[in-house]
Amino acid sequence: MASKASSGGFVETVKTVVYALLIAGVFRTLFFQPFWIPSGSMKDTLLIGDFLFVNKMAYGYSYASCPSVRIPSIGIDIDAEDICGIFDGDNERFLGSEPERGDIVVFRHPVNGSDFIKRLIGLPGDRVQVRDGRIFINDEPVGLEPDGTFEEIARPQGPQGVRPRCANGPVGEGGTCIKEKFVETLPNGVSHSVLNITSQGSDNTPVYTVPEGHYFFMGDNRDNSADSRVPSVAGGVGFVPFENLVGRADRVIFSSAGRSMLYFWTWRGDRFFEALD
């Protein structure tokens, strides 16, 4: 009798774990997806080590709404296309709604399928160009006003040990890394912070005409962002199809400046539950 009871208890435990995993999978697929910020391309809006939940209900659902599961250490690499690839290819969404200019969006890279997070700048049909670091949309310059500087410590950041680029570089270990800061105002009135490090090729671009059903994205840390200014086959992002949008980022839930979230002394308490502009 004891053996049967033990066996029954084990089966019930397995069922409980399976049900919990199924519920978690449904929740992540339909509602919110966790996302860690791995790079500095969205500073100072988002910092390396920020943790947020992506609102998947914001734009409806497509194949990209299915989660990818990648754990290289144990050989697991399950892509969203492996699970929901049947819905890929029509560039449409179920219960879809259009994103708004200025939204901070997580999307799947059009070529390699990695998740990216950038700010939506260009809508379908827009003509987008960068001249001397200022964005022009449909031949009109966006608002751009100086807003002091953004400062951080010059040291490795996050689990990958990424070192920041500095306008006052080179800066030694532990020194103050400075970037120019501006407030950018898009045509629909959305204002947000952008950073400038130096003058480089991406500060002057050709005119990009955004195709129907696609979007143009840029990082807020303009000189340190691989985005729609470079084609996806050349290491950038290019134009992103509507179906590749995963969801909208609205709020930072947690933030850690260290190599692990367990290093409580590196937590950024002032960023917990911070709303995003």
PDB file of C-alpha atoms in Angstrom:
ATOM      1  CA  MET A   1       0.000   0.000   0.000  1.00  0.00           C
ATOM      2  CA  ALA A   2       2.825   2.387   0.856  1.00  0.00           C
ATOM      3  CA  SER A   3       4.442   1.720  -2.525  1.00  0.00           C
ATOM      4  CA  LYS A   4       1.207   2.501  -4.369  1.00  0.00           C
ATOM      5  CA  ALA A   5       0.707   5.663  -2.317  1.00  0.00           C
ATOM      6  CA  SER A   6       4.251   6.795  -3.083  1.00  0.00           C
ATOM      7  CA  SER A   7       3.766   6.056  -6.768  1.00  0.00           C
ATOM      8  CA  GLY A   8       0.487   7.965  -6.794  1.00  0.00           C
ATOM      9  CA  GLY A   9       2.088  10.905  -5.029  1.00  0.00           C
ATOM     10  CA  PHE A  10       4.888  11.001  -7.601  1.00  0.00           C
ATOM     11  CA  VAL A  11       2.421  10.963 -10.503  1.00  0.00           C
ATOM     12  CA  GLU A  12       0.432  13.801  -8.951  1.00  0.00           C
ATOM     13  CA  THR A  13       3.625  15.819  -8.502  1.00  0.00           C
ATOM     14  CA  VAL A  14       4.534  15.313 -12.164  1.00  0.00           C
ATOM     15  CA  LYS A  15       1.015  16.357 -13.212  1.00  0.00           C
ATOM     16  CA  THR A  16       1.242  19.481 -11.073  1.00  0.00           C
ATOM     17  CA  VAL A  17       4.582  20.449 -12.626  1.00  0.00           C
ATOM     18  CA  VAL A  18       3.291  19.821 -16.167  1.00  0.00           C
ATOM     19  CA  TYR A  19       0.127  21.847 -15.552  1.00  0.00           C
ATOM     20  CA  ALA A  20       2.171  24.685 -14.059  1.00  0.00           C
ATOM     21  CA  LEU A  21       4.459  24.720 -17.082  1.00  0.00           C
ATOM     22  CA  LEU A  22       1.487  24.709 -19.462  1.00  0.00           C
ATOM     23  CA  ILE A  23      -0.166  27.593 -17.620  1.00  0.00           C
ATOM     24  CA  ALA A  24       3.112  29.535 -17.606  1.00  0.00           C
ATOM     25  CA  GLY A  25       3.533  28.868 -21.335  1.00  0.00           C
ATOM     26  CA  VAL A  26       0.022  30.081 -22.146  1.00  0.00           C
ATOM     27  CA  PHE A  27       0.502  33.169 -19.952  1.00  0.00           C
ATOM     28  CA  ARG A  28       3.809  34.028 -21.661  1.00  0.00           C
ATOM     29  CA  THR A  29       2.395  33.412 -25.136  1.00  0.00           C
ATOM     30  CA  LEU A  30      -0.795  35.452 -24.695  1.00  0.00           C
ATOM     31  CA  PHE A  31      -0.075  38.183 -22.184  1.00  0.00           C
ATOM     32  CA  PHE A  32       3.434  39.132 -21.046  1.00  0.00           C
ATOM     33  CA  GLN A  33       6.967  38.078 -21.962  1.00  0.00           C
ATOM     34  CA  PRO A  34       9.930  38.747 -19.651  1.00  0.00           C
ATOM     35  CA  PHE A  35      12.838  40.606 -21.237  1.00  0.00           C
ATOM     36  CA  TRP A  36      16.290  41.511 -19.906  1.00  0.00           C
ATOM     37  CA  ILE A  37      18.125  44.463 -21.467  1.00  0.00           C
ATOM     38  CA  PRO A  38      21.471  43.040 -22.672  1.00  0.00           C
ATOM     39  CA  SER A  39      23.003  46.082 -24.383  1.00  0.00           C
ATOM     40  CA  GLY A  40      23.233  49.855 -24.153  1.00  0.00           C
ATOM     41  CA  SER A  41      21.443  50.663 -27.412  1.00  0.00           C
ATOM     42  CA  MET A  42      18.433  52.201 -25.607  1.00  0.00           C
ATOM     43  CA  LYS A  43      20.268  54.282 -22.969  1.00  0.00           C
ATOM     44  CA  ASP A  44      19.320  56.280 -21.083  1.00  0.00           C
ATOM     45  CA  THR A  45      15.689  55.153 -21.409  1.00  0.00           C
ATOM     46  CA  LEU A  46      16.720  51.552 -20.738  1.00  0.00           C
ATOM     47  CA  LEU A  47      19.915  50.498 -19.000  1.00  0.00           C
ATOM     48  CA  ILE A  48      21.826  47.233 -19.218  1.00  0.00           C
ATOM     49  CA  GLY A  49      20.341  44.975 -16.547  1.00  0.00           C
ATOM     50  CA  ASP A  50      16.824  46.413 -16.646  1.00  0.00           C
ATOM     51  CA  PHE A  51      14.130  43.731 -16.458  1.00  0.00           C
ATOM     52  CA  LEU A  52      10.658  44.263 -17.895  1.00  0.00           C
ATOM     53  CA  PHE A  53       7.556  42.473 -19.076  1.00  0.00           C
ATOM     54  CA  VAL A  54       6.543  42.996 -22.699  1.00  0.00           C
ATOM     55  CA  ASN A  55       2.813  43.571 -23.219  1.00  0.00           C
ATOM     56  CA  LYS A  56       1.858  41.096 -25.955  1.00  0.00           C
ATOM     57  CA  MET A  57      -1.783  42.219 -26.007  1.00  0.00           C
ATOM     58  CA  ALA A  58      -0.807  45.664 -27.321  1.00  0.00           C
ATOM     59  CA  TYR A  59      -0.563  44.690 -31.004  1.00  0.00           C
ATOM     60  CA  GLY A  60      -2.434  41.389 -31.197  1.00  0.00           C
ATOM     61  CA  TYR A  61      -0.876  38.043 -32.029  1.00  0.00           C
ATOM     62  CA  SER A  62       1.245  36.426 -34.730  1.00  0.00           C
ATOM     63  CA  TYR A  63       3.778  33.609 -34.928  1.00  0.00           C
ATOM     64  CA  ALA A  64       6.220  35.922 -33.083  1.00  0.00           C
ATOM     65  CA  SER A  65       3.953  35.800 -30.023  1.00  0.00           C
ATOM     66  CA  CYS A  66       5.081  32.236 -29.374  1.00  0.00           C
ATOM     67  CA  PRO A  67       8.109  32.104 -27.072  1.00  0.00           C
ATOM     68  CA  SER A  68      11.563  30.989 -28.146  1.00  0.00           C
ATOM     69  CA  VAL A  69      13.357  28.776 -25.635  1.00  0.00           C
ATOM     70  CA  ARG A  70      17.146  28.932 -25.852  1.00  0.00           C
ATOM     71  CA  ILE A  71      19.371  27.350 -23.174  1.00  0.00           C
ATOM     72  CA  PRO A  72      22.726  26.786 -24.921  1.00  0.00           C
ATOM     73  CA  SER A  73      24.309  25.200 -21.835  1.00  0.00           C
ATOM     74  CA  ILE A  74      22.063  22.145 -22.152  1.00  0.00           C
ATOM     75  CA  GLY A  75      21.548  22.233 -25.907  1.00  0.00           C
ATOM     76  CA  ILE A  76      17.980  23.569 -26.000  1.00  0.00           C
ATOM     77  CA  ASP A  77      17.230  25.848 -28.959  1.00  0.00           C
ATOM     78  CA  ILE A  78      13.507  26.014 -29.743  1.00  0.00           C
ATOM     79  CA  ASP A  79      12.539  28.940 -31.958  1.00  0.00           C
ATOM     80  CA  ALA A  80       9.102  30.554 -32.131  1.00  0.00           C
ATOM     81  CA  GLU A  81       8.904  29.405 -35.760  1.00  0.00           C
ATOM     82  CA  ASP A  82       9.357  25.810 -34.602  1.00  0.00           C
ATOM     83  CA  ILE A  83       6.212  26.154 -32.488  1.00  0.00           C
ATOM     84  CA  CYS A  84       4.034  28.579 -34.465  1.00  0.00           C
ATOM     85  CA  GLY A  85       5.653  28.661 -37.892  1.00  0.00           C
ATOM     86  CA  ILE A  86       2.337  27.720 -39.479  1.00  0.00           C
ATOM     87  CA  PHE A  87       1.180  31.313 -38.834  1.00  0.00           C
ATOM     88  CA  ASP A  88       4.295  32.888 -40.413  1.00  0.00           C
ATOM     89  CA  GLY A  89       4.344  34.481 -43.840  1.00  0.00           C
ATOM     90  CA  ASP A  90       1.158  36.522 -44.257  1.00  0.00           C
ATOM     91  CA  ASN A  91       2.377  39.619 -42.316  1.00  0.00           C
ATOM     92  CA  GLU A  92      -0.954  39.800 -40.494  1.00  0.00           C
ATOM     93  CA  ARG A  93      -1.966  39.493 -36.857  1.00  0.00           C
ATOM     94  CA  PHE A  94      -4.927  38.099 -34.955  1.00  0.00           C
ATOM     95  CA  LEU A  95      -6.724  40.888 -33.063  1.00  0.00           C
ATOM     96  CA  GLY A  96      -4.008  43.154 -34.455  1.00  0.00           C
ATOM     97  CA  SER A  97      -3.752  46.844 -33.661  1.00  0.00           C
ATOM     98  CA  GLU A  98      -1.274  49.326 -35.109  1.00  0.00           C
ATOM     99  CA  PRO A  99       1.665  50.462 -32.982  1.00  0.00           C
ATOM    100  CA  GLU A 100       2.145  54.174 -32.412  1.00  0.00           C
ATOM    101  CA  ARG A 101       5.165  56.273 -33.264  1.00  0.00           C
ATOM    102  CA  GLY A 102       7.424  56.486 -30.221  1.00  0.00           C
ATOM    103  CA  ASP A 103       6.429  53.096 -28.783  1.00  0.00           C
ATOM    104  CA  ILE A 104       9.253  51.023 -27.307  1.00  0.00           C
ATOM    105  CA  VAL A 105       8.820  47.690 -29.071  1.00  0.00           C
ATOM    106  CA  VAL A 106      10.285  44.215 -28.768  1.00  0.00           C
ATOM    107  CA  PHE A 107      10.408  42.498 -32.148  1.00  0.00           C
ATOM    108  CA  ARG A 108      12.016  39.534 -33.864  1.00  0.00           C
ATOM    109  CA  HIS A 109      14.966  40.314 -36.107  1.00  0.00           C
ATOM    110  CA  PRO A 110      13.827  39.730 -39.727  1.00  0.00           C
ATOM    111  CA  VAL A 111      16.831  37.485 -40.504  1.00  0.00           C
ATOM    112  CA  ASN A 112      18.189  35.751 -37.401  1.00  0.00           C
ATOM    113  CA  GLY A 113      15.039  35.684 -35.248  1.00  0.00           C
ATOM    114  CA  SER A 114      16.689  37.255 -32.173  1.00  0.00           C
ATOM    115  CA  ASP A 115      14.583  39.518 -29.978  1.00  0.00           C
ATOM    116  CA  PHE A 116      15.453  43.227 -30.288  1.00  0.00           C
ATOM    117  CA  ILE A 117      14.098  46.247 -28.428  1.00  0.00           C
ATOM    118  CA  LYS A 118      14.037  49.672 -30.111  1.00  0.00           C
ATOM    119  CA  ARG A 119      11.874  52.774 -30.472  1.00  0.00           C
ATOM    120  CA  LEU A 120       9.383  53.016 -33.331  1.00  0.00           C
ATOM    121  CA  ILE A 121      10.281  56.002 -35.513  1.00  0.00           C
ATOM    122  CA  GLY A 122       8.832  55.380 -38.978  1.00  0.00           C
ATOM    123  CA  LEU A 123       5.344  54.143 -39.912  1.00  0.00           C
ATOM    124  CA  PRO A 124       4.340  52.510 -43.219  1.00  0.00           C
ATOM    125  CA  GLY A 125       4.694  55.017 -46.066  1.00  0.00           C
ATOM    126  CA  ASP A 126       6.948  57.407 -44.108  1.00  0.00           C
ATOM    127  CA  ARG A 127      10.148  58.794 -45.599  1.00  0.00           C
ATOM    128  CA  VAL A 128      12.829  58.730 -42.900  1.00  0.00           C
ATOM    129  CA  GLN A 129      16.281  60.271 -43.086  1.00  0.00           C
ATOM    130  CA  VAL A 130      18.996  61.264 -40.601  1.00  0.00           C
ATOM    131  CA  ARG A 131      20.956  64.468 -41.303  1.00  0.00           C
ATOM    132  CA  ASP A 132      23.722  65.536 -38.951  1.00  0.00           C
ATOM    133  CA  GLY A 133      22.222  63.373 -36.217  1.00  0.00           C
ATOM    134  CA  ARG A 134      18.673  64.772 -36.522  1.00  0.00           C
ATOM    135  CA  ILE A 135      15.777  62.696 -37.825  1.00  0.00           C
ATOM    136  CA  PHE A 136      13.661  64.012 -40.693  1.00  0.00           C
ATOM    137  CA  ILE A 137      10.258  62.381 -41.212  1.00  0.00           C
ATOM    138  CA  ASN A 138       8.520  63.171 -44.486  1.00  0.00           C
ATOM    139  CA  ASP A 139      11.051  65.990 -45.011  1.00  0.00           C
ATOM    140  CA  GLU A 140      10.234  67.642 -41.663  1.00  0.00           C
ATOM    141  CA  PRO A 141      12.832  67.706 -38.847  1.00  0.00           C
ATOM    142  CA  VAL A 142      11.798  66.256 -35.501  1.00  0.00           C
ATOM    143  CA  GLY A 143      12.204  68.435 -32.417  1.00  0.00           C
ATOM    144  CA  LEU A 144      15.648  68.130 -30.811  1.00  0.00           C
ATOM    145  CA  GLU A 145      16.665  70.167 -27.761  1.00  0.00           C
ATOM    146  CA  PRO A 146      19.874  69.927 -25.671  1.00  0.00           C
ATOM    147  CA  ASP A 147      19.300  68.418 -22.230  1.00  0.00           C
ATOM    148  CA  GLY A 148      22.692  68.342 -20.530  1.00  0.00           C
ATOM    149  CA  THR A 149      24.670  65.127 -20.285  1.00  0.00           C
ATOM    150  CA  PHE A 150      24.258  61.492 -19.313  1.00  0.00           C
ATOM    151  CA  GLU A 151      27.001  60.189 -17.023  1.00  0.00           C
ATOM    152  CA  GLU A 152      27.938  56.659 -15.973  1.00  0.00           C
ATOM    153  CA  ILE A 153      30.970  54.870 -14.577  1.00  0.00           C
ATOM    154  CA  ALA A 154      33.381  53.464 -17.170  1.00  0.00           C
ATOM    155  CA  ARG A 155      33.398  49.789 -16.232  1.00  0.00           C
ATOM    156  CA  PRO A 156      32.047  46.470 -17.553  1.00  0.00           C
ATOM    157  CA  GLN A 157      28.250  46.307 -17.380  1.00  0.00           C
ATOM    158  CA  GLY A 158      25.872  43.374 -17.084  1.00  0.00           C
ATOM    159  CA  PRO A 159      26.488  39.618 -17.465  1.00  0.00           C
ATOM    160  CA  GLN A 160      28.329  40.168 -20.776  1.00  0.00           C
ATOM    161  CA  GLY A 161      30.702  42.748 -19.321  1.00  0.00           C
ATOM    162  CA  VAL A 162      29.864  45.359 -21.976  1.00  0.00           C
ATOM    163  CA  ARG A 163      31.969  48.529 -21.701  1.00  0.00           C
ATOM    164  CA  PRO A 164      30.225  51.850 -22.483  1.00  0.00           C
ATOM    165  CA  ARG A 165      31.309  54.172 -25.275  1.00  0.00           C
ATOM    166  CA  CYS A 166      32.009  57.722 -24.129  1.00  0.00           C
ATOM    167  CA  ALA A 167      31.937  61.130 -25.799  1.00  0.00           C
ATOM    168  CA  ASN A 168      34.877  62.115 -23.584  1.00  0.00           C
ATOM    169  CA  GLY A 169      36.776  58.877 -24.266  1.00  0.00           C
ATOM    170  CA  PRO A 170      39.031  57.152 -23.874  1.00  0.00           C
ATOM    171  CA  VAL A 171      38.114  56.928 -20.204  1.00  0.00           C
ATOM    172  CA  GLY A 172      40.035  54.754 -17.758  1.00  0.00           C
ATOM    173  CA  GLU A 173      38.479  52.104 -15.507  1.00  0.00           C
ATOM    174  CA  GLY A 174      36.264  53.758 -12.905  1.00  0.00           C
ATOM    175  CA  GLY A 175      36.283  57.147 -14.625  1.00  0.00           C
ATOM    176  CA  THR A 176      33.219  59.188 -15.578  1.00  0.00           C
ATOM    177  CA  CYS A 177      31.846  58.342 -19.012  1.00  0.00           C
ATOM    178  CA  ILE A 178      29.874  61.237 -20.529  1.00  0.00           C
ATOM    179  CA  LYS A 179      27.434  61.390 -23.434  1.00  0.00           C
ATOM    180  CA  GLU A 180      25.530  64.384 -24.796  1.00  0.00           C
ATOM    181  CA  LYS A 181      21.823  64.215 -24.002  1.00  0.00           C
ATOM    182  CA  PHE A 182      18.882  65.630 -25.970  1.00  0.00           C
ATOM    183  CA  VAL A 183      15.095  65.581 -25.800  1.00  0.00           C
ATOM    184  CA  GLU A 184      13.612  64.409 -29.093  1.00  0.00           C
ATOM    185  CA  THR A 185       9.961  65.149 -29.915  1.00  0.00           C
ATOM    186  CA  LEU A 186       8.304  63.090 -32.639  1.00  0.00           C
ATOM    187  CA  PRO A 187       5.496  64.410 -34.897  1.00  0.00           C
ATOM    188  CA  ASN A 188       2.766  62.918 -32.680  1.00  0.00           C
ATOM    189  CA  GLY A 189       4.099  64.784 -29.628  1.00  0.00           C
ATOM    190  CA  VAL A 190       5.931  61.866 -27.960  1.00  0.00           C
ATOM    191  CA  SER A 191       9.106  63.168 -26.278  1.00  0.00           C
ATOM    192  CA  HIS A 192      11.985  61.043 -25.063  1.00  0.00           C
ATOM    193  CA  SER A 193      15.676  61.189 -24.278  1.00  0.00           C
ATOM    194  CA  VAL A 194      18.358  60.410 -26.882  1.00  0.00           C
ATOM    195  CA  LEU A 195      22.143  60.288 -26.516  1.00  0.00           C
ATOM    196  CA  ASN A 196      25.003  61.337 -28.770  1.00  0.00           C
ATOM    197  CA  ILE A 197      28.564  60.041 -28.527  1.00  0.00           C
ATOM    198  CA  THR A 198      30.342  61.273 -31.643  1.00  0.00           C
ATOM    199  CA  SER A 199      29.913  62.128 -35.318  1.00  0.00           C
ATOM    200  CA  GLN A 200      29.806  58.956 -37.398  1.00  0.00           C
ATOM    201  CA  GLY A 201      28.391  57.531 -40.609  1.00  0.00           C
ATOM    202  CA  SER A 202      24.973  56.670 -39.157  1.00  0.00           C
ATOM    203  CA  ASP A 203      24.392  60.403 -38.430  1.00  0.00           C
ATOM    204  CA  ASN A 204      23.810  60.940 -42.165  1.00  0.00           C
ATOM    205  CA  THR A 205      21.728  58.460 -44.114  1.00  0.00           C
ATOM    206  CA  PRO A 206      19.865  58.166 -47.398  1.00  0.00           C
ATOM    207  CA  VAL A 207      16.089  58.566 -47.429  1.00  0.00           C
ATOM    208  CA  TYR A 208      14.320  55.379 -46.359  1.00  0.00           C
ATOM    209  CA  THR A 209      10.749  54.872 -47.568  1.00  0.00           C
ATOM    210  CA  VAL A 210       9.030  52.488 -45.177  1.00  0.00           C
ATOM    211  CA  PRO A 211       7.124  49.773 -47.086  1.00  0.00           C
ATOM    212  CA  GLU A 212       3.486  48.983 -46.400  1.00  0.00           C
ATOM    213  CA  GLY A 213       3.148  46.612 -43.457  1.00  0.00           C
ATOM    214  CA  HIS A 214       6.619  47.440 -42.112  1.00  0.00           C
ATOM    215  CA  TYR A 215       8.183  49.741 -39.501  1.00  0.00           C
ATOM    216  CA  PHE A 216      11.407  51.695 -38.984  1.00  0.00           C
ATOM    217  CA  PHE A 217      13.144  51.439 -35.594  1.00  0.00           C
ATOM    218  CA  MET A 218      16.043  53.249 -33.933  1.00  0.00           C
ATOM    219  CA  GLY A 219      17.800  52.985 -30.578  1.00  0.00           C
ATOM    220  CA  ASP A 220      17.797  55.989 -28.230  1.00  0.00           C
ATOM    221  CA  ASN A 221      21.583  55.674 -27.832  1.00  0.00           C
ATOM    222  CA  ARG A 222      21.932  56.686 -31.450  1.00  0.00           C
ATOM    223  CA  ASP A 223      25.659  56.072 -31.979  1.00  0.00           C
ATOM    224  CA  ASN A 224      25.579  52.653 -30.318  1.00  0.00           C
ATOM    225  CA  SER A 225      22.579  50.986 -31.946  1.00  0.00           C
ATOM    226  CA  ALA A 226      22.207  48.436 -34.729  1.00  0.00           C
ATOM    227  CA  ASP A 227      18.800  49.394 -36.104  1.00  0.00           C
ATOM    228  CA  SER A 228      16.779  50.172 -39.239  1.00  0.00           C
ATOM    229  CA  ARG A 229      19.460  52.498 -40.576  1.00  0.00           C
ATOM    230  CA  VAL A 230      21.368  49.405 -41.702  1.00  0.00           C
ATOM    231  CA  PRO A 231      19.784  46.541 -43.724  1.00  0.00           C
ATOM    232  CA  SER A 232      19.152  43.341 -41.791  1.00  0.00           C
ATOM    233  CA  VAL A 233      21.438  41.322 -44.092  1.00  0.00           C
ATOM    234  CA  ALA A 234      24.288  43.753 -43.328  1.00  0.00           C
ATOM    235  CA  GLY A 235      24.144  43.426 -39.542  1.00  0.00           C
ATOM    236  CA  GLY A 236      21.402  45.958 -38.848  1.00  0.00           C
ATOM    237  CA  VAL A 237      17.644  45.545 -38.574  1.00  0.00           C
ATOM    238  CA  GLY A 238      16.236  47.089 -41.738  1.00  0.00           C
ATOM    239  CA  PHE A 239      12.469  47.370 -42.117  1.00  0.00           C
ATOM    240  CA  VAL A 240      10.580  45.179 -39.636  1.00  0.00           C
ATOM    241  CA  PRO A 241       7.379  43.376 -40.771  1.00  0.00           C
ATOM    242  CA  PHE A 242       4.186  43.868 -38.740  1.00  0.00           C
ATOM    243  CA  GLU A 243       4.060  40.147 -37.931  1.00  0.00           C
ATOM    244  CA  ASN A 244       7.508  40.303 -36.290  1.00  0.00           C
ATOM    245  CA  LEU A 245       6.355  42.580 -33.476  1.00  0.00           C
ATOM    246  CA  VAL A 246       6.288  40.806 -30.112  1.00  0.00           C
ATOM    247  CA  GLY A 247       4.857  43.544 -27.908  1.00  0.00           C
ATOM    248  CA  ARG A 248       5.245  46.934 -26.227  1.00  0.00           C
ATOM    249  CA  ALA A 249       7.476  47.731 -23.252  1.00  0.00           C
ATOM    250  CA  ASP A 250       5.730  50.035 -20.784  1.00  0.00           C
ATOM    251  CA  ARG A 251       7.558  49.777 -17.466  1.00  0.00           C
ATOM    252  CA  VAL A 252      10.833  48.620 -15.892  1.00  0.00           C
ATOM    253  CA  ILE A 253      10.028  46.074 -13.185  1.00  0.00           C
ATOM    254  CA  PHE A 254      13.482  45.467 -11.745  1.00  0.00           C
ATOM    255  CA  SER A 255      17.041  46.616 -12.461  1.00  0.00           C
ATOM    256  CA  SER A 256      20.505  45.366 -11.554  1.00  0.00           C
ATOM    257  CA  ALA A 257      23.811  46.978 -12.519  1.00  0.00           C
ATOM    258  CA  GLY A 258      25.850  43.862 -11.713  1.00  0.00           C
ATOM    259  CA  ARG A 259      26.728  40.646 -13.508  1.00  0.00           C
ATOM    260  CA  SER A 260      23.934  38.789 -11.687  1.00  0.00           C
ATOM    261  CA  MET A 261      20.540  39.759 -10.292  1.00  0.00           C
ATOM    262  CA  LEU A 262      21.610  37.955  -7.102  1.00  0.00           C
ATOM    263  CA  TYR A 263      24.152  40.705  -6.356  1.00  0.00           C
ATOM    264  CA  PHE A 264      21.690  42.745  -4.311  1.00  0.00           C
ATOM    265  CA  TRP A 265      24.239  45.508  -3.700  1.00  0.00           C
ATOM    266  CA  THR A 266      24.084  46.329  -7.433  1.00  0.00           C
ATOM    267  CA  TRP A 267      20.298  46.723  -7.562  1.00  0.00           C
ATOM    268  CA  ARG A 268      19.034  50.084  -8.868  1.00  0.00           C
ATOM    269  CA  GLY A 269      16.172  50.676  -6.449  1.00  0.00           C
ATOM    270  CA  ASP A 270      15.249  53.988  -8.104  1.00  0.00           C
ATOM    271  CA  ARG A 271      14.308  52.133 -11.328  1.00  0.00           C
ATOM    272  CA  PHE A 272      11.927  49.552  -9.828  1.00  0.00           C
ATOM    273  CA  PHE A 273       8.473  49.869 -11.503  1.00  0.00           C
ATOM    274  CA  GLU A 274       9.600  52.947 -13.462  1.00  0.00           C
ATOM    275  CA  ALA A 275       7.275  53.906 -16.338  1.00  0.00           C
ATOM    276  CA  LEU A 276       8.895  54.242 -19.764  1.00  0.00           C
ATOM    277  CA  ASP A 277       8.564  57.307 -21.986  1.00  0.00           C
TER     278      ASP A 277
END
